[in-house]
């Protein structure tokens, strides 16, 4: 039970911070933007490998690792 309270307390500090209101909507928007950026960068890297002059077997291995 003590561990649960510690985690709960740490989570509350993370969410509430220094007595500032917690804006879940803004956090979700920020997280969504970050995930979209990561998705775009990932797709860009996969396409860059696929279009490159690398050996086809190595291309498959790299794209499999990126997926």
XYZ file of N, CA and C in Angstrom, residues 1-63:
189
model
N 0.824 -1.196 0.000
C 0.000 0.000 0.000
C 0.865 1.257 0.000
N 1.977 1.212 0.692
C 2.843 2.380 0.764
C 3.384 2.729 -0.623
N 3.740 1.717 -1.421
C 4.236 1.952 -2.766
C 3.163 2.616 -3.627
N 1.930 2.174 -3.487
C 0.816 2.766 -4.237
C 0.657 4.241 -3.876
N 0.787 4.560 -2.602
C 0.669 5.949 -2.171
C 1.815 6.789 -2.729
N 3.009 6.199 -2.762
C 4.172 6.909 -3.297
C 3.963 7.223 -4.779
N 3.488 6.232 -5.541
C 3.239 6.434 -6.967
C 2.143 7.464 -7.162
N 1.084 7.356 -6.376
C -0.020 8.306 -6.468
C 0.459 9.718 -6.155
N 1.285 9.852 -5.133
C 1.818 11.155 -4.754
C 2.709 11.718 -5.862
N 3.556 10.884 -6.432
C 4.434 11.326 -7.518
C 3.612 11.731 -8.732
N 2.573 10.966 -9.022
C 1.704 11.290 -10.148
C 0.979 12.609 -9.912
N 0.502 12.814 -8.707
C -0.163 14.076 -8.382
C 0.784 15.260 -8.544
N 2.031 15.117 -8.100
C 3.006 16.197 -8.258
C 3.272 16.467 -9.729
N 3.341 15.397 -10.512
C 3.576 15.550 -11.939
C 2.410 16.275 -12.600
N 1.205 15.899 -12.244
C 0.012 16.489 -12.854
C -0.230 17.900 -12.349
N -0.174 18.091 -11.057
C -0.532 19.374 -10.456
C 0.637 20.343 -10.472
N 1.837 19.831 -10.335
C 3.020 20.688 -10.332
C 3.010 21.595 -9.127
N 3.371 22.826 -9.324
C 3.455 23.800 -8.230
C 2.121 24.527 -8.100
N 1.106 23.787 -7.780
C -0.232 24.356 -7.569
C -0.776 25.055 -8.814
N -0.306 24.645 -9.981
C -0.830 25.203 -11.223
C -1.905 24.266 -11.758
N -2.927 24.810 -12.409
C -3.982 23.954 -12.952
C -3.431 23.039 -14.046
N -3.996 21.875 -14.146
C -3.564 20.874 -15.115
C -4.484 20.938 -16.332
N -3.925 21.177 -17.501
C -4.701 21.310 -18.729
C -4.547 20.042 -19.568
N -5.466 19.107 -19.369
C -5.401 17.829 -20.071
C -5.538 18.025 -21.580
N -6.406 18.904 -21.997
C -6.611 19.133 -23.431
C -5.317 19.605 -24.105
N -4.628 20.531 -23.500
C -3.363 21.024 -24.058
C -2.316 19.913 -24.098
N -2.284 19.094 -23.056
C -1.342 17.979 -23.025
C -1.648 16.983 -24.140
N -2.919 16.686 -24.354
C -3.306 15.764 -25.421
C -2.962 16.338 -26.796
N -3.175 17.627 -26.984
C -2.817 18.259 -28.257
C -1.314 18.193 -28.497
N -0.554 18.480 -27.479
C 0.898 18.442 -27.591
C 1.384 17.024 -27.894
N 0.815 16.054 -27.207
C 1.179 14.655 -27.435
C 0.814 14.229 -28.848
N -0.351 14.644 -29.304
C -0.789 14.316 -30.658
C 0.148 14.915 -31.705
N 0.547 16.166 -31.510
C 1.490 16.803 -32.436
C 2.820 16.058 -32.460
N 3.291 15.686 -31.294
C 4.563 14.960 -31.209
C 4.473 13.626 -31.935
N 3.378 12.899 -31.725
C 3.202 11.606 -32.390
C 3.094 11.766 -33.901
N 2.413 12.805 -34.353
C 2.312 13.070 -35.797
C 3.684 13.376 -36.383
N 4.462 14.169 -35.672
C 5.814 14.492 -36.140
C 6.683 13.247 -36.208
N 6.586 12.394 -35.204
C 7.356 11.151 -35.203
C 6.935 10.247 -36.354
N 5.628 10.162 -36.595
C 5.113 9.346 -37.687
C 5.622 9.865 -39.031
N 5.585 11.188 -39.207
C 6.068 11.793 -40.445
C 7.554 11.506 -40.646
N 8.348 11.704 -39.605
C 9.794 11.466 -39.705
C 10.090 9.998 -40.001
N 9.346 9.102 -39.373
C 9.536 7.671 -39.608
C 9.244 7.339 -41.069
N 8.117 7.818 -41.576
C 7.750 7.554 -42.966
C 8.787 8.144 -43.921
N 9.275 9.312 -43.603
C 10.303 9.955 -44.427
C 11.570 9.093 -44.480
N 11.981 8.563 -43.346
C 13.189 7.732 -43.294
C 12.996 6.434 -44.071
N 11.815 5.820 -43.958
C 11.536 4.589 -44.706
C 11.611 4.878 -46.205
N 10.999 5.962 -46.651
C 11.034 6.320 -48.074
C 12.452 6.635 -48.537
N 13.215 7.281 -47.695
C 14.600 7.614 -48.050
C 15.414 6.339 -48.270
N 15.213 5.352 -47.413
C 15.921 4.078 -47.565
C 15.450 3.372 -48.833
N 14.127 3.356 -49.058
C 13.583 2.660 -50.225
C 14.060 3.278 -51.536
N 14.269 4.581 -51.568
C 14.696 5.272 -52.793
C 16.212 5.267 -52.981
N 16.935 4.900 -51.952
C 18.393 4.954 -52.001
C 19.003 3.875 -52.880
N 20.301 3.951 -53.017
C 21.044 3.019 -53.872
C 21.585 1.825 -53.094
N 21.111 1.637 -51.909
C 21.584 0.545 -51.057
C 21.184 -0.806 -51.641
N 21.973 -1.821 -51.340
C 21.687 -3.192 -51.752
C 20.263 -3.572 -51.330
N 19.464 -4.197 -52.219
C 18.068 -4.530 -51.899
C 17.896 -5.367 -50.627
N 18.803 -6.308 -50.391
C 18.694 -7.125 -49.173
C 18.896 -6.260 -47.930
N 19.834 -5.343 -48.003
C 20.084 -4.442 -46.878
C 18.918 -3.473 -46.699
N 18.338 -3.024 -47.810
C 17.159 -2.154 -47.733
C 16.031 -2.839 -46.965
N 15.779 -4.106 -47.308
C 14.715 -4.856 -46.618
C 14.997 -4.952 -45.129
N 16.243 -5.224 -44.793
C 16.609 -5.341 -43.382
C 16.418 -4.005 -42.661
N 16.836 -2.928 -43.282
C 16.704 -1.604 -42.657
C 15.239 -1.232 -42.496
N 14.438 -1.425 -43.559
C 13.017 -1.067 -43.461
C 12.296 -1.961 -42.465
